[in-house]
Amino acid sequence: MAIRLVALLLVCLALSASAQTDPVELLLAQMTLEEKAGQLTQLGTVDTVTGPVIDQGSLTHPPMQTVGSVLGIYGAERTRQLQQSVVEGSRLHIPLLFAFDVIHGFRTLFPVPLAEAAAWDPDLSQRTAHAAAMEASASGLHWTFAPMLDITRDPRWGRVVEGAGEDPFLGSALAVARVRGTHGDGPPNTSFMLSTAKHFVAYGAAEGGRDYNSADLSQRTLQEVYLPPFQAAVEAGADAVMPGFEELAGVPMHSNAPLLKGLLRGQWRFTGIIVSDWMGVHELIPHGVAASPADATRKALNAGVEIDMVSQSYSRNLPDLVRNGQVSLTTVDEAVRHILRAKQRLGLFENPYRYSDPARERAQTLTPQTRALAREAAQKSIVLLKNSGALLPLPKDLHTLLVVGSLATDAQATLGAWALAGNANDSVTILEGIQRTVSPATQVTYIPGASPTSLDTQGIAAAQQAAQKADVVVAVLGETADMSGEAASRADLGLPGAQDALVQTLLETGKPVVIILMNGRPLSLSNSAQQATAILESWFLGSEMGQGVADVLFGDVNPSGKLPITFARSVGQVPIYYGYRNSGRPATGQNPYESTYLDLPSTPAYAFGFGLSYTTFAYSAPQLSTERLASTQSLNVRVTVTNTGQRAGDEIVQLYLRDDVASVARPVRRLRGFRKVHLAPGEARIVEFTLGPEDFALLDDDLLPVVEAGTFTLFVGGSSTTDNQATFEVTDSRRLHALGPAIPRQLRR
Ligand code: GLC
């Protein structure tokens, strides 16, 4: 007993000693309530009706000297100046954090996340995230509000462009890659940035696909579809989590204590920062769960939201709420501790200006290396959807090539949503890319013809006349950059403006027509547009879009992208996704009483995981290490992939799994592995996967994790519709304490 007392005494002494030397604890002990409230306040620079504007300085926001972080200020010189005024002008000299949305690049823009997800390439995504962090941190930024991890099955929702599509396994893999890329080699490197997993959680399940709208889904779907990428990001060391704007089943995420404190802090042991979204604290009032800014402050803080982004609710109300006992000082101190620890990890207490280095900024921005990476990412994100008669790749020495569509010269569109610090002048348009790539003898004619933003059809006649003289017509069609992203939901998924009329007229000329889609969401092309000879999905590919598209269009690169999200035939099919449950009357076409439509097939226009190549690939039947295994064992799967065409190409080999019979209805397929292989003509390669208990596990009807005995069918192929399958049996059932690690096996370290 005495020994235990001595040990306890020693521990207490050690803790109190560390508190005396730990700069964070030392600071915390000195801070006033107002200074603590300041650290939990983030100001923004966007001049908006709802948020403060630092630049004007005329607002009654808290003295800058107590604010903990700012959003939207960057530049080595500008951050140094503001940092100096805060550090030297404040009582405790606590440096600011500079935060920004570095979603898919900073000055060099990479493909929008949905596009890059089509590359199915965690290594690529890690490299682009790291390149973005290198550029952004060189401009004085410490913290990015990325990666955005919202799964969605509704392409009407504008923010589909910012995520990784519909699948939690692919989404989890890219979540890990982007967190790791943002961290780089970690502190004390000044290329290390704080990452943010957002928007926690199910923001992409907005009813009607309308941004900010209510989400209401089952606990099962929440746990099986929307949560895994966030769990993977936390396992990978994400530094912050941002709640979504939405209310989930009646509980706004900004006051959702069960998910923020119960799951995120309690079960997942997340120790980072929870930062509100823009005005998210204040919006608890319109959500109808808070009667005043003070009430909103109390609810958000007590639910676990630590930083108040731009609403100033915390700076104005927190001190009184603590004094009147509605918010505990422990809660406040824990929140402030998280922010101070982040500043400590960034090395800002030793040197507040270490990220604000003009020489590094000049050396590390828009370099040949970042441009080359942007071009590589653009090439790998393109999906070939159709190629009748192997029209593509086009020869570089065509006599006359007609390019139509206003998007072909729209440099801003190449950057996509959330391009922020990007400059369209730095970008290569599709027309420029084509002009640079074809032979000098090729006559390239450009006619706008039609635009996504106008119903004017007057330009179509000129396009029709020019088409008569062309060997091939390239129609660049789709959406402008601001037709997707935040507050950019569409009720229709068709080609906006007069673009469909344009493509119909072009097709009537009988000339070969190549459609190049520029879009931030799956589009539902009309039947006539689908008659085009070839269709390339090129999304918004960033600063090197035009070159990347030309590289594929003229065959310098063989397209390898696969769709990360289902393309519906019509918006009337939404939600439509590959991992559906079968229903009791699946659509087989055998009888009228089945789950289908009178006016459309129930299948999509293009399936998840689909993408063509300029070559062809053949798959052997999957070979299994065993056909029977215990619930504790792993299964090895091998398949031989052969390039059966005439040119080298990359194939994204996908493995899907179905639990044939279980205690609950299971998805008809779930992605559980993927590999990209490069094969020369005629080359064959064995591709291996390992499946384990976390792949066989499910949540039973009590939502408890379990592996159940029974047969499973696995599918391995180049799309979610592959029928290349094999069956195996798990011989026993076993309860699990959890579904298993969220980081996909292929990315675990
Ligand atoms: C926006 C977005 C969020 C972003 C934040 C700061 O409203 O919802 O993703 O990080 O505000 O710009």
Coordinates of N, CA, C and O in Angstrom, one line a residue, residues 251-344:
V251 N -31.0 16.6 -35.3 CA -30.0 17.2 -34.5 C -28.9 17.9 -35.3 O -28.2 17.2 -36.0
P252 N -28.8 19.2 -35.3 CA -27.8 19.9 -36.1 C -26.4 19.4 -35.7 O -26.2 19.1 -34.5
M253 N -25.6 19.2 -36.7 CA -24.3 18.7 -36.4 C -23.5 19.6 -35.5 O -22.6 19.2 -34.8
H254 N -23.8 20.9 -35.5 CA -23.0 21.8 -34.7 C -23.5 21.8 -33.2 O -22.9 22.5 -32.4
S255 N -24.5 20.9 -32.9 CA -24.8 20.7 -31.5 C -25.0 19.3 -31.3 O -25.8 18.9 -30.4
N256 N -24.4 18.4 -32.1 CA -24.6 17.0 -32.0 C -23.6 16.3 -31.0 O -22.6 15.7 -31.5
A257 N -23.9 16.4 -29.8 CA -23.0 15.8 -28.8 C -22.8 14.3 -28.9 O -21.7 13.8 -28.8
P258 N -23.8 13.5 -29.2 CA -23.6 12.1 -29.3 C -22.5 11.8 -30.4 O -21.7 10.9 -30.2
L259 N -22.5 12.5 -31.5 CA -21.6 12.2 -32.6 C -20.2 12.9 -32.3 O -19.2 12.3 -32.5
L260 N -20.3 14.1 -31.8 CA -19.0 14.8 -31.6 C -18.3 14.4 -30.4 O -17.1 14.1 -30.4
K261 N -19.0 14.2 -29.3 CA -18.4 13.8 -28.0 C -18.4 12.3 -27.8 O -17.4 11.7 -27.5
G262 N -19.6 11.8 -28.2 CA -19.7 10.3 -27.9 C -18.9 9.5 -28.9 O -18.1 8.7 -28.4
L263 N -19.1 9.7 -30.2 CA -18.4 8.9 -31.1 C -17.0 9.4 -31.4 O -16.0 8.7 -31.2
L264 N -16.9 10.7 -31.9 CA -15.6 11.2 -32.3 C -14.6 11.2 -31.2 O -13.5 10.7 -31.3
R265 N -14.9 11.9 -30.1 CA -14.0 11.9 -28.9 C -14.0 10.6 -28.2 O -12.9 10.1 -27.8
G266 N -15.2 10.1 -27.9 CA -15.2 9.0 -27.0 C -14.8 7.7 -27.6 O -13.8 7.1 -27.1
Q267 N -15.4 7.3 -28.7 CA -15.0 5.9 -29.3 C -13.7 6.0 -30.2 O -12.9 5.2 -30.1
W268 N -13.6 7.1 -31.0 CA -12.5 7.1 -31.9 C -11.3 7.8 -31.2 O -10.2 7.8 -31.8
R269 N -11.5 8.3 -30.0 CA -10.3 8.9 -29.3 C -9.7 10.1 -30.1 O -8.4 10.2 -30.1
F270 N -10.5 10.9 -30.8 CA -9.9 12.0 -31.5 C -9.4 13.1 -30.6 O -10.2 13.5 -29.6
T271 N -8.2 13.5 -30.7 CA -7.6 14.5 -29.8 C -7.3 15.9 -30.5 O -6.7 16.7 -29.9
G272 N -7.8 16.0 -31.7 CA -7.6 17.3 -32.4 C -8.6 18.4 -32.1 O -9.3 18.3 -31.1
I273 N -8.7 19.3 -33.0 CA -9.6 20.5 -32.9 C -10.9 20.2 -33.6 O -10.9 19.6 -34.7
I274 N -12.0 20.6 -33.0 CA -13.3 20.6 -33.7 C -13.6 22.1 -34.0 O -13.8 22.9 -33.1
V275 N -13.6 22.4 -35.3 CA -13.8 23.8 -35.7 C -15.2 23.9 -36.4 O -15.5 23.0 -37.2
S276 N -15.9 24.9 -36.1 CA -17.3 25.1 -36.7 C -17.1 25.4 -38.2 O -16.0 25.8 -38.6
D277 N -18.2 25.2 -38.9 CA -18.2 25.7 -40.3 C -18.6 27.2 -40.2 O -19.0 27.7 -39.2
W278 N -18.5 27.8 -41.4 CA -18.7 29.3 -41.5 C -20.1 29.7 -40.9 O -21.1 29.2 -41.4
M279 N -20.1 30.4 -39.7 CA -21.4 30.8 -39.1 C -22.1 29.6 -38.5 O -23.3 29.7 -38.1
G280 N -21.5 28.4 -38.5 CA -22.3 27.2 -38.1 C -22.8 27.3 -36.7 O -23.9 26.8 -36.4
V281 N -22.1 28.0 -35.8 CA -22.6 28.1 -34.4 C -23.8 29.0 -34.4 O -24.9 28.6 -33.9
H282 N -23.7 30.1 -35.0 CA -24.9 31.0 -35.1 C -26.1 30.4 -35.7 O -27.2 30.7 -35.3
E283 N -25.9 29.5 -36.7 CA -27.0 28.9 -37.4 C -27.8 27.9 -36.6 O -28.9 27.5 -37.1
L284 N -27.4 27.7 -35.4 CA -28.2 26.9 -34.5 C -29.5 27.6 -34.2 O -30.6 27.0 -33.9
I285 N -29.5 28.9 -34.4 CA -30.7 29.7 -34.2 C -31.7 29.4 -35.3 O -32.8 29.0 -35.1
P286 N -31.4 29.6 -36.6 CA -32.4 29.2 -37.7 C -32.7 27.8 -37.7 O -33.8 27.4 -38.1
H287 N -31.8 26.9 -37.2 CA -32.1 25.5 -37.1 C -33.3 25.3 -36.1 O -33.9 24.3 -36.1
G288 N -33.4 26.3 -35.2 CA -34.5 26.2 -34.3 C -34.2 25.5 -33.0 O -35.1 25.1 -32.3
V289 N -32.9 25.3 -32.7 CA -32.5 24.7 -31.5 C -31.8 25.7 -30.5 O -31.4 25.3 -29.4
A290 N -31.7 26.9 -30.9 CA -31.1 28.0 -30.0 C -31.9 29.2 -30.2 O -32.4 29.6 -31.3
A291 N -32.1 29.9 -29.0 CA -33.0 31.1 -29.0 C -32.2 32.4 -29.2 O -32.7 33.4 -29.5
S292 N -30.9 32.3 -29.0 CA -30.0 33.5 -29.1 C -28.6 33.1 -29.3 O -28.2 31.9 -29.2
P293 N -27.7 34.1 -29.7 CA -26.3 33.7 -29.8 C -25.7 33.1 -28.6 O -24.9 32.2 -28.7
A294 N -26.2 33.6 -27.4 CA -25.6 33.0 -26.2 C -26.1 31.5 -26.1 O -25.3 30.7 -25.7
D295 N -27.3 31.3 -26.4 CA -27.9 29.9 -26.4 C -27.1 29.0 -27.4 O -26.8 27.9 -27.1
A296 N -26.9 29.6 -28.5 CA -26.1 28.8 -29.6 C -24.7 28.5 -29.1 O -24.2 27.4 -29.3
T297 N -24.1 29.5 -28.5 CA -22.7 29.3 -27.9 C -22.7 28.2 -26.9 O -21.9 27.3 -27.0
R298 N -23.7 28.2 -26.0 CA -23.8 27.2 -25.0 C -23.9 25.8 -25.6 O -23.2 24.9 -25.2
K299 N -24.9 25.7 -26.5 CA -25.1 24.4 -27.1 C -23.9 23.9 -27.9 O -23.6 22.7 -27.8
A300 N -23.3 24.7 -28.7 CA -22.2 24.3 -29.5 C -21.0 23.9 -28.7 O -20.4 22.8 -28.9
L301 N -20.7 24.7 -27.7 CA -19.5 24.4 -26.9 C -19.7 23.2 -26.1 O -18.9 22.3 -26.0
N302 N -20.9 23.0 -25.5 CA -21.2 21.8 -24.7 C -21.3 20.6 -25.5 O -21.2 19.5 -25.0
A303 N -21.5 20.8 -26.9 CA -21.6 19.6 -27.7 C -20.2 19.2 -28.3 O -20.0 18.2 -28.9
G304 N -19.2 20.1 -28.1 CA -17.9 19.8 -28.5 C -17.3 20.7 -29.6 O -16.1 20.5 -30.0
V305 N -18.0 21.7 -30.1 CA -17.5 22.6 -31.1 C -16.6 23.6 -30.4 O -17.0 24.3 -29.5
E306 N -15.3 23.6 -30.8 CA -14.3 24.3 -30.0 C -14.0 25.7 -30.6 O -13.7 26.6 -29.9
I307 N -13.9 25.8 -32.0 CA -13.6 27.1 -32.6 C -14.9 27.5 -33.3 O -15.5 26.8 -34.0
D308 N -15.2 28.8 -33.1 CA -16.3 29.4 -33.7 C -15.9 30.2 -34.9 O -15.2 31.2 -34.8
M309 N -16.2 29.7 -36.1 CA -15.7 30.3 -37.4 C -16.7 31.5 -37.7 O -17.8 31.3 -38.0
V310 N -16.2 32.7 -37.6 CA -16.6 34.0 -37.9 C -17.9 34.5 -37.3 O -18.3 35.6 -37.5
S311 N -18.7 33.7 -36.6 CA -20.0 34.3 -36.1 C -19.7 35.1 -34.8 O -20.6 35.8 -34.4
Q312 N -18.6 35.0 -34.2 CA -18.2 35.8 -33.0 C -19.1 35.5 -31.8 O -19.2 36.3 -30.8
S313 N -19.9 34.4 -31.9 CA -20.8 34.0 -30.8 C -19.9 33.8 -29.6 O -20.3 34.1 -28.4
Y314 N -18.8 33.1 -29.7 CA -18.0 32.7 -28.6 C -17.3 33.9 -27.9 O -17.4 34.1 -26.7
S315 N -16.8 34.8 -28.8 CA -16.0 35.9 -28.2 C -17.0 36.8 -27.4 O -16.7 37.4 -26.4
R316 N -18.3 36.9 -27.8 CA -19.2 37.8 -27.2 C -19.9 37.1 -26.0 O -20.4 37.8 -25.1
N317 N -20.0 35.8 -26.0 CA -20.9 35.2 -25.0 C -20.2 34.2 -24.0 O -20.7 34.0 -23.0
L318 N -19.1 33.7 -24.5 CA -18.5 32.6 -23.7 C -18.1 33.1 -22.2 O -18.5 32.4 -21.3
P319 N -17.5 34.2 -22.0 CA -17.1 34.6 -20.7 C -18.3 34.6 -19.7 O -18.2 34.0 -18.6
D320 N -19.4 35.2 -20.1 CA -20.6 35.2 -19.2 C -21.1 33.8 -19.0 O -21.5 33.5 -17.9
L321 N -21.1 33.0 -20.0 CA -21.7 31.6 -19.9 C -20.8 30.8 -18.9 O -21.4 30.0 -18.1
V322 N -19.5 31.1 -18.9 CA -18.7 30.4 -17.9 C -19.0 31.0 -16.5 O -19.2 30.2 -15.5
R323 N -19.1 32.3 -16.4 CA -19.3 32.9 -15.1 C -20.6 32.5 -14.5 O -20.8 32.3 -13.3
N324 N -21.6 32.3 -15.4 CA -22.9 31.9 -14.8 C -23.1 30.4 -14.8 O -24.2 29.9 -14.6
G325 N -22.0 29.7 -15.1 CA -22.1 28.2 -14.9 C -22.7 27.4 -16.0 O -22.9 26.2 -15.9
Q326 N -23.1 28.0 -17.1 CA -23.7 27.3 -18.2 C -22.7 26.6 -19.1 O -23.0 25.6 -19.8
V327 N -21.5 27.0 -19.0 CA -20.4 26.3 -19.7 C -19.2 26.2 -18.7 O -18.9 27.1 -18.0
S328 N -18.7 24.9 -18.6 CA -17.7 24.7 -17.6 C -16.3 25.3 -18.1 O -16.0 25.2 -19.3
L329 N -15.5 25.7 -17.1 CA -14.2 26.2 -17.4 C -13.3 25.0 -18.0 O -12.5 25.2 -18.8
T330 N -13.6 23.8 -17.5 CA -12.9 22.6 -18.0 C -13.1 22.5 -19.5 O -12.2 22.2 -20.2
T331 N -14.4 22.7 -19.9 CA -14.7 22.5 -21.4 C -13.9 23.6 -22.2 O -13.2 23.3 -23.2
V332 N -13.8 24.8 -21.7 CA -13.1 25.9 -22.3 C -11.7 25.6 -22.4 O -11.0 25.7 -23.4
D333 N -11.1 25.2 -21.2 CA -9.7 25.0 -21.1 C -9.2 23.8 -22.1 O -8.2 23.9 -22.7
E334 N -10.1 22.8 -22.1 CA -9.7 21.7 -23.0 C -9.7 22.1 -24.5 O -8.8 21.8 -25.3
A335 N -10.6 23.0 -24.8 CA -10.7 23.5 -26.2 C -9.5 24.4 -26.5 O -8.8 24.2 -27.5
V336 N -9.2 25.3 -25.6 CA -8.0 26.2 -25.8 C -6.7 25.3 -25.9 O -5.9 25.6 -26.7
R337 N -6.7 24.3 -25.0 CA -5.5 23.4 -25.0 C -5.3 22.8 -26.4 O -4.2 22.8 -27.0
H338 N -6.4 22.4 -27.1 CA -6.2 21.8 -28.4 C -5.7 22.8 -29.4 O -4.8 22.5 -30.2
I339 N -6.1 24.1 -29.3 CA -5.6 25.1 -30.3 C -4.1 25.4 -30.0 O -3.3 25.5 -30.8
L340 N -3.8 25.5 -28.7 CA -2.4 25.9 -28.3 C -1.5 24.7 -28.7 O -0.4 24.9 -29.2
R341 N -2.0 23.5 -28.5 CA -1.1 22.3 -28.9 C -0.8 22.3 -30.4 O 0.3 22.0 -30.8
A342 N -1.8 22.7 -31.2 CA -1.6 22.8 -32.6 C -0.5 23.8 -33.0 O 0.4 23.6 -33.8
K343 N -0.6 25.0 -32.3 CA 0.4 26.0 -32.5 C 1.8 25.6 -32.1 O 2.8 25.9 -32.7
Q344 N 1.8 24.8 -31.0 CA 3.1 24.2 -30.5 C 3.7 23.3 -31.5 O 4.8 23.3 -31.9

